[in-house]
Amino acid sequence: MSEDQRKVRKKTSTASSSRNKRTTTTVKNNASASKKKRKSKKAKKRRIITYILFTLIFFITIGYVVISKTFGKLDNVDLNKENLGVTSKEELSVYDNYSKIKNIALFGVDSSDGVGRSDAIVIATVDPVHDKLKITSLMRDTYVKIKDRGYDKLNHAYAYGGPELAINTLNTNFGLNIEDFVSVDFASLPQIIDIFGGIELDITNDEIYADININSHIDHINETLGTNSPRITTAGTQTVDGVQALAYSRIRYTDGGDYKRTERQRTILNKLFEKALSMPVSKYPNLVNQILPFIQTNLTSSSILSLATKVVTLGDHTLEQERFPRDENSLGDTINGVFYLTHDEEITKKQIMDYIFDDKK
């Protein structure tokens, strides 16, 4: 190879090396810039997330303050948990995750005679284990053992000792773990239903033309409350007002007797629930503000908010309904001249526990 060829090769090699160095430097610079850009995006993303979280916390806090003020209208009472007769953990432990299932006693109280018997007795069950919301109604004439009173009608427990004794009676007779209640006086039910704009019911001819029928009750309620609700003259599906709905819930002298009566009470609860879900969320604050003064409970505002959160996440927001004692395990009986619904206590207790804690029908 000549001297001139060697010089040419050297220059070419030097130029190539220089180009490689520049390329490497450019790649490094690009990589560094890209890394900085990624860091900048992550930092920006973290700031956005932090901002969103802060905003949510802010509105939740403001909302809670507003709702807490509204909940101040509740007739809130304290219960002594030691007097509630809650079933032992040992007995309930046969049901997996029983502690995650929340049961609340709902009492419809008739104080028109000054006594205050719970003529409607319902257990509301919030069940995230089986993804269900259930209402279980109990026959008011059920023959049960009441603490310090012996055997009597289930609805008498509330009259004897208020919600505390009524809950104790439910827990000790049916193996439950109820610690909370909500009660509404039947006298306020018409106003609550009217706040919702009425509810839709399917009225039958039997309910219109029975000896003591829906119109008999409408007339009596109008006279008692000083209202002027019209009579129902035609059968079929129709929107009823509060007085008409209360009259509907009191019908018992048709086919099915008191069994059908408890079914009507469950129907009203279900219709109210459906109506609430169909309303725009924007109407809820005003709705709650109007309804709370009619309610007595031991639930705190934070407990109610927690329950509401659980309810809206359950299944398809339908109420599953059941009634106890069941027909095949109960019998109407007269004891000392008084009508009672006697029942197989062991079987009824097992059926209620299985339904509420294990979703067995």
Short mmCIF file of N, CA and C in Angstrom, two decimals, residues 120 137 177 231 265 308 354:
data_model
loop_
_atom_site.label_atom_id
_atom_site.label_comp_id
_atom_site.label_asym_id
_atom_site.label_seq_id
_atom_site.Cartn_x
_atom_site.Cartn_y
_atom_site.Cartn_z
N ALA A 120 -96.14 -3.30 62.35
CA ALA A 120 -95.32 -3.77 61.23
C ALA A 120 -93.92 -4.04 61.77
N SER A 137 -90.30 -9.86 56.86
CA SER A 137 -91.37 -9.41 57.75
C SER A 137 -91.80 -10.55 58.66
N ASN A 177 -78.63 -10.93 65.40
CA ASN A 177 -77.60 -10.05 65.98
C ASN A 177 -77.93 -8.58 65.75
N ARG A 231 -111.96 8.41 48.20
CA ARG A 231 -112.13 6.95 48.19
C ARG A 231 -111.61 6.39 46.86
N GLN A 265 -97.74 -4.55 53.44
CA GLN A 265 -96.76 -3.66 54.08
C GLN A 265 -95.40 -3.76 53.38
N ALA A 308 -75.69 3.62 53.48
CA ALA A 308 -76.13 4.09 52.16
C ALA A 308 -75.10 3.75 51.09
N ASP A 354 -80.98 -19.18 58.59
CA ASP A 354 -80.47 -19.66 57.30
C ASP A 354 -80.74 -18.66 56.18
#
